[in-house]
């Protein structure tokens, strides 16, 4: 190997050990690998595991008769951009919908509500380093956003559509920052949507983030582990409807 070359496993990419064709073109992407396994067991039919590098579990099965995969993203923008890039570039994936959790910012958004991210602000350098001199607007696929909004109308839960803040810092003790974001209509904070949107845009693919509100930044209210599971199902239904639109 000459200097600068990256060693590659015989099958797969540096971070995914699947063979070509192992992933469906449409992929659900939770952060947590155990949630990926649970989605495979309870939401997909006939799912088989296709990768487990670094404990990041991926499965392919079907949903409503259409081939669908699930792959965990891990936490944060660096992690999600690695998996999304490798899926789009090397596995023929065309659509990824992140299914995750978020912390609500304004009082108008409650724990258990769903937030569909129509834009993602970020404190990551990613929006500035991709094109020199430009701060990129990080946004989802309009087609997926519209399909998710339509699917959300069938759900009894409150669904909010608007900007989220994808932070590089979970333990960010800056109340004034959240006040400023709230004044600009930001609904929730999470840690991956901006990275996923940036990669999808660069790779000519489609992405969306559908989030369950698991905690509230202002009140400190938070879902229990059990509530996270049941409330997550609505997010999954909305995300799958978006993935299946026009396929
Ligand atoms: N901050 C960042 N990410 C999150 C949060 C939060 O409060 N809640 C769920 N994901």
Tab-separated table of C-alpha atoms and ligand atoms in Angstrom:
chain	number	residue	atom	x	y	z
A	1	UNK	CA	0.000	0.000	0.000
A	2	UNK	CA	1.430	3.401	-0.942
A	3	UNK	CA	1.191	6.282	1.515
A	4	UNK	CA	-2.202	7.997	1.406
A	5	UNK	CA	-4.029	4.874	0.268
A	6	UNK	CA	-6.875	3.721	2.477
A	7	UNK	CA	-7.060	0.012	3.191
A	8	UNK	CA	-10.485	-1.389	2.308
A	9	UNK	CA	-12.119	-4.576	3.548
A	10	UNK	CA	-12.653	-7.194	0.800
A	11	UNK	CA	-16.392	-6.581	0.859
A	12	UNK	CA	-17.967	-3.328	1.875
A	13	UNK	CA	-16.675	0.099	2.781
A	14	UNK	CA	-14.483	1.218	5.702
A	15	UNK	CA	-17.503	1.270	8.023
A	16	UNK	CA	-20.072	-1.106	6.481
A	17	UNK	CA	-19.393	-4.816	5.914
A	18	UNK	CA	-22.285	-5.547	3.544
A	19	UNK	CA	-22.043	-6.849	-0.016
A	20	UNK	CA	-23.259	-4.858	-3.043
A	21	UNK	CA	-27.036	-5.262	-3.247
A	22	UNK	CA	-27.415	-5.963	0.467
A	23	UNK	CA	-29.163	-2.634	1.087
A	24	UNK	CA	-32.523	-1.571	-0.338
A	25	UNK	CA	-32.585	1.839	-2.099
A	26	UNK	CA	-34.675	3.217	0.798
A	27	UNK	CA	-33.315	3.253	4.359
A	28	UNK	CA	-34.625	4.138	7.825
A	29	UNK	CA	-31.846	5.573	10.003
A	30	UNK	CA	-32.207	5.684	13.810
A	31	UNK	CA	-29.232	6.791	15.910
A	32	UNK	CA	-29.189	3.806	18.269
A	33	UNK	CA	-28.099	0.373	16.947
A	34	UNK	CA	-30.494	-1.407	19.326
A	35	UNK	CA	-33.331	0.623	17.903
A	36	UNK	CA	-32.233	-0.444	14.424
A	37	UNK	CA	-32.523	-4.073	15.565
A	38	UNK	CA	-35.950	-3.435	17.071
A	39	UNK	CA	-37.160	-1.759	13.872
A	40	UNK	CA	-35.913	-4.795	11.911
A	41	UNK	CA	-37.726	-7.174	14.279
A	42	UNK	CA	-41.025	-5.323	14.615
A	43	UNK	CA	-41.468	-3.064	11.589
A	44	UNK	CA	-39.802	-4.911	8.684
A	45	UNK	CA	-40.770	-8.343	7.397
A	46	UNK	CA	-38.176	-11.098	6.869
A	47	UNK	CA	-35.312	-8.836	7.912
A	48	UNK	CA	-31.759	-10.167	7.831
A	49	UNK	CA	-28.686	-8.515	9.311
A	50	UNK	CA	-26.319	-7.133	6.665
A	51	UNK	CA	-23.637	-5.346	8.727
A	52	UNK	CA	-22.414	-4.968	12.302
A	53	UNK	CA	-19.086	-3.095	12.012
A	54	UNK	CA	-18.388	-1.232	15.310
A	55	UNK	CA	-21.782	-2.428	16.576
A	56	UNK	CA	-23.579	-0.244	14.018
A	57	UNK	CA	-26.296	-2.713	13.027
A	58	UNK	CA	-27.936	-2.791	9.588
A	59	UNK	CA	-30.789	-4.973	8.313
A	60	UNK	CA	-32.726	-5.429	5.088
A	61	UNK	CA	-36.280	-6.727	4.872
A	62	UNK	CA	-39.493	-5.313	3.473
A	63	UNK	CA	-42.310	-3.014	4.505
A	64	UNK	CA	-45.722	-3.060	2.793
A	65	UNK	CA	-44.193	-5.409	0.234
A	66	UNK	CA	-41.333	-3.061	-0.709
A	67	UNK	CA	-37.679	-3.802	0.060
A	68	UNK	CA	-36.517	-1.500	2.891
A	69	UNK	CA	-33.372	-1.337	5.038
A	70	UNK	CA	-32.507	0.091	8.418
A	71	UNK	CA	-29.013	1.204	9.488
A	72	UNK	CA	-28.046	2.975	12.718
A	73	UNK	CA	-26.197	6.283	12.330
A	74	UNK	CA	-24.519	6.502	15.718
A	75	UNK	CA	-24.544	9.904	17.415
A	76	UNK	CA	-23.619	13.253	15.925
A	77	UNK	CA	-22.864	14.771	12.540
A	78	UNK	CA	-19.468	13.073	11.937
A	79	UNK	CA	-21.023	9.644	12.466
A	80	UNK	CA	-24.179	10.167	10.392
A	81	UNK	CA	-22.204	11.656	7.481
A	82	UNK	CA	-19.957	8.570	7.313
A	83	UNK	CA	-22.853	6.101	7.071
A	84	UNK	CA	-24.993	8.244	4.757
A	85	UNK	CA	-22.077	8.872	2.373
A	86	UNK	CA	-21.178	5.176	2.179
A	87	UNK	CA	-24.819	4.133	1.617
A	88	UNK	CA	-25.399	6.689	-1.145
A	89	UNK	CA	-22.005	6.208	-2.842
A	90	UNK	CA	-21.440	2.478	-2.583
A	91	UNK	CA	-24.758	0.716	-1.958
A	92	UNK	CA	-27.125	2.373	-4.441
A	93	UNK	CA	-29.210	3.937	-1.661
A	94	UNK	CA	-31.342	6.837	-2.931
A	95	UNK	CA	-33.347	7.844	0.158
A	96	UNK	CA	-32.608	7.977	3.879
A	97	UNK	CA	-35.101	9.057	6.524
A	98	UNK	CA	-33.634	9.676	9.960
A	99	UNK	CA	-35.941	8.515	12.748
A	100	UNK	CA	-34.625	9.986	15.971
A	101	UNK	CA	-35.360	11.949	19.092
A	102	UNK	CA	-35.053	15.660	19.801
A	103	UNK	CA	-35.334	18.139	22.657
A	104	UNK	CA	-38.155	20.690	22.278
A	105	UNK	CA	-37.274	24.403	22.505
A	106	UNK	CA	-40.531	26.483	22.506
A	107	UNK	CA	-43.489	25.924	24.856
A	108	UNK	CA	-45.683	25.280	21.799
A	109	UNK	CA	-43.857	21.950	21.230
A	110	UNK	CA	-44.510	19.245	23.836
A	111	UNK	CA	-42.833	16.012	24.813
A	112	UNK	CA	-44.334	13.167	22.649
A	113	UNK	CA	-45.015	15.504	19.701
A	114	UNK	CA	-43.410	14.779	16.345
A	115	UNK	CA	-41.134	17.292	14.611
A	116	UNK	CA	-40.439	17.023	10.892
A	117	UNK	CA	-37.283	19.007	10.114
A	118	UNK	CA	-37.937	21.302	7.139
A	119	UNK	CA	-34.474	22.856	7.670
A	120	UNK	CA	-31.483	22.264	9.927
A	121	UNK	CA	-29.429	25.055	11.489
A	122	UNK	CA	-26.088	23.909	12.814
A	123	UNK	CA	-23.031	24.982	14.808
A	124	UNK	CA	-21.020	22.389	12.864
A	125	UNK	CA	-18.414	23.704	10.409
A	126	UNK	CA	-20.055	21.475	7.793
A	127	UNK	CA	-22.383	24.161	6.403
A	128	UNK	CA	-19.339	26.398	5.734
A	129	UNK	CA	-16.571	24.071	4.567
A	130	UNK	CA	-18.276	22.314	1.669
A	131	UNK	CA	-18.304	25.318	-0.685
A	132	UNK	CA	-15.718	27.993	0.005
A	133	UNK	CA	-17.315	31.320	0.940
A	134	UNK	CA	-20.859	29.927	1.130
A	135	UNK	CA	-22.966	28.984	4.161
A	136	UNK	CA	-25.119	26.188	2.791
A	137	UNK	CA	-28.839	26.018	3.601
A	138	UNK	CA	-29.389	22.487	4.830
A	139	UNK	CA	-32.831	21.239	3.887
A	140	UNK	CA	-34.605	17.942	3.211
A	141	UNK	CA	-36.016	16.604	-0.026
A	142	UNK	CA	-39.258	18.459	-0.722
A	143	UNK	CA	-40.848	15.259	-2.058
A	144	UNK	CA	-40.127	13.386	1.186
A	145	UNK	CA	-41.155	16.381	3.297
A	146	UNK	CA	-44.495	16.657	1.502
A	147	UNK	CA	-45.155	12.908	1.814
A	148	UNK	CA	-44.314	12.997	5.534
A	149	UNK	CA	-46.589	16.009	6.067
A	150	UNK	CA	-49.439	14.146	4.309
A	151	UNK	CA	-48.838	11.014	6.407
A	152	UNK	CA	-48.709	13.105	9.604
A	153	UNK	CA	-52.275	14.297	9.011
A	154	UNK	CA	-53.483	10.731	9.618
A	155	UNK	CA	-51.800	10.599	13.046
A	156	UNK	CA	-53.601	11.754	16.217
A	157	UNK	CA	-50.406	13.298	17.632
A	158	UNK	CA	-49.384	16.926	17.230
A	159	UNK	CA	-46.924	17.144	14.363
A	160	UNK	CA	-44.823	20.273	13.850
A	161	UNK	CA	-42.970	21.076	10.647
A	162	UNK	CA	-40.139	23.590	10.873
A	163	UNK	CA	-36.431	24.212	11.472
A	164	UNK	CA	-34.392	22.244	13.990
A	165	UNK	CA	-30.929	22.916	15.409
A	166	UNK	CA	-28.389	20.130	14.776
A	167	UNK	CA	-25.804	20.732	17.478
A	168	UNK	CA	-22.294	19.377	17.796
A	169	UNK	CA	-22.631	19.705	21.583
A	170	UNK	CA	-25.053	17.681	23.678
A	171	UNK	CA	-24.054	19.368	26.944
A	172	UNK	CA	-24.420	22.915	25.659
A	173	UNK	CA	-25.040	25.290	28.565
A	174	UNK	CA	-26.025	28.366	26.556
A	175	UNK	CA	-29.634	29.357	27.317
A	176	UNK	CA	-29.234	32.595	25.316
A	177	UNK	CA	-28.432	30.576	22.195
A	178	UNK	CA	-31.668	28.630	22.538
A	179	UNK	CA	-33.581	31.900	23.141
A	180	UNK	CA	-32.166	33.304	19.898
A	181	UNK	CA	-32.997	30.128	18.005
A	182	UNK	CA	-36.523	30.107	19.426
A	183	UNK	CA	-37.085	33.708	18.293
A	184	UNK	CA	-36.224	32.466	14.794
A	185	UNK	CA	-38.820	29.706	14.892
A	186	UNK	CA	-36.557	26.761	15.728
A	187	UNK	CA	-38.609	23.872	17.099
A	188	UNK	CA	-36.106	21.414	18.572
A	189	UNK	CA	-32.472	20.436	19.049
A	190	UNK	CA	-30.888	17.169	17.920
A	191	UNK	CA	-27.496	16.176	16.541
A	192	UNK	CA	-27.689	14.638	13.049
A	193	UNK	CA	-30.217	16.145	10.593
A	194	UNK	CA	-27.876	18.837	9.194
A	195	UNK	CA	-25.201	16.232	8.413
A	196	UNK	CA	-27.659	13.944	6.683
A	197	UNK	CA	-29.109	16.815	4.615
A	198	UNK	CA	-25.632	18.009	3.591
A	199	UNK	CA	-24.609	14.547	2.382
A	200	UNK	CA	-27.865	13.857	0.525
A	201	UNK	CA	-27.561	17.204	-1.241
A	202	UNK	CA	-23.924	16.551	-2.241
A	203	UNK	CA	-24.682	13.003	-3.451
A	204	UNK	CA	-27.815	13.924	-5.460
A	205	UNK	CA	-29.971	11.824	-3.138
A	206	UNK	CA	-32.973	12.443	-0.882
A	207	UNK	CA	-33.181	12.750	2.901
A	208	UNK	CA	-35.517	13.772	5.701
A	209	UNK	CA	-35.525	13.734	9.521
A	210	UNK	CA	-38.672	12.782	11.466
A	211	UNK	CA	-38.173	13.229	15.208
A	212	UNK	CA	-40.005	12.232	18.372
A	213	UNK	CA	-39.750	14.891	21.079
A	214	UNK	CA	-38.140	12.956	23.937
A	215	UNK	CA	-37.435	15.857	26.286
A	216	UNK	CA	-38.083	19.565	26.772
A	217	UNK	CA	-35.211	22.003	27.187
A	218	UNK	CA	-37.293	24.525	29.132
A	219	UNK	CA	-39.289	22.288	31.497
A	220	UNK	CA	-36.892	19.356	31.868
A	221	UNK	CA	-39.775	16.933	31.186
A	222	UNK	CA	-38.578	13.723	29.546
A	223	UNK	CA	-40.087	10.483	28.238
A	224	UNK	CA	-39.371	7.262	30.097
A	225	UNK	CA	-37.533	4.519	28.200
A	226	UNK	CA	-40.847	2.665	27.766
A	227	UNK	CA	-42.664	5.750	26.449
A	228	UNK	CA	-39.841	6.330	23.976
A	229	UNK	CA	-40.589	2.927	22.419
A	230	UNK	CA	-44.357	3.352	22.024
A	231	UNK	CA	-44.193	6.982	20.947
A	232	UNK	CA	-41.514	6.120	18.438
A	233	UNK	CA	-43.967	4.021	16.385
A	234	UNK	CA	-45.738	7.092	15.023
A	235	UNK	CA	-42.443	8.532	13.864
A	236	UNK	CA	-41.715	5.258	12.098
A	237	UNK	CA	-45.070	5.207	10.298
A	238	UNK	CA	-44.575	8.762	9.046
A	239	UNK	CA	-40.974	8.033	8.000
A	240	UNK	CA	-41.922	4.838	6.139
A	241	UNK	CA	-44.706	6.648	4.257
A	242	UNK	CA	-42.159	9.232	3.127
A	243	UNK	CA	-39.681	6.531	2.059
A	244	UNK	CA	-42.375	4.730	0.052
A	245	UNK	CA	-43.679	7.766	-1.799
A	246	UNK	CA	-43.613	7.300	-5.618
A	247	UNK	CA	-41.580	4.052	-5.462
B	1	LIG	N1	-29.981	17.872	22.752
B	1	LIG	C1	-29.421	17.294	21.712
B	1	LIG	N2	-29.911	16.211	21.145
B	1	LIG	C2	-31.024	15.674	21.654
B	1	LIG	C3	-31.648	16.226	22.757
B	1	LIG	C4	-31.104	17.389	23.328
B	1	LIG	O1	-31.633	17.940	24.318
B	1	LIG	N3	-32.732	15.460	23.036
B	1	LIG	C5	-32.748	14.459	22.140
B	1	LIG	N4	-31.723	14.596	21.296
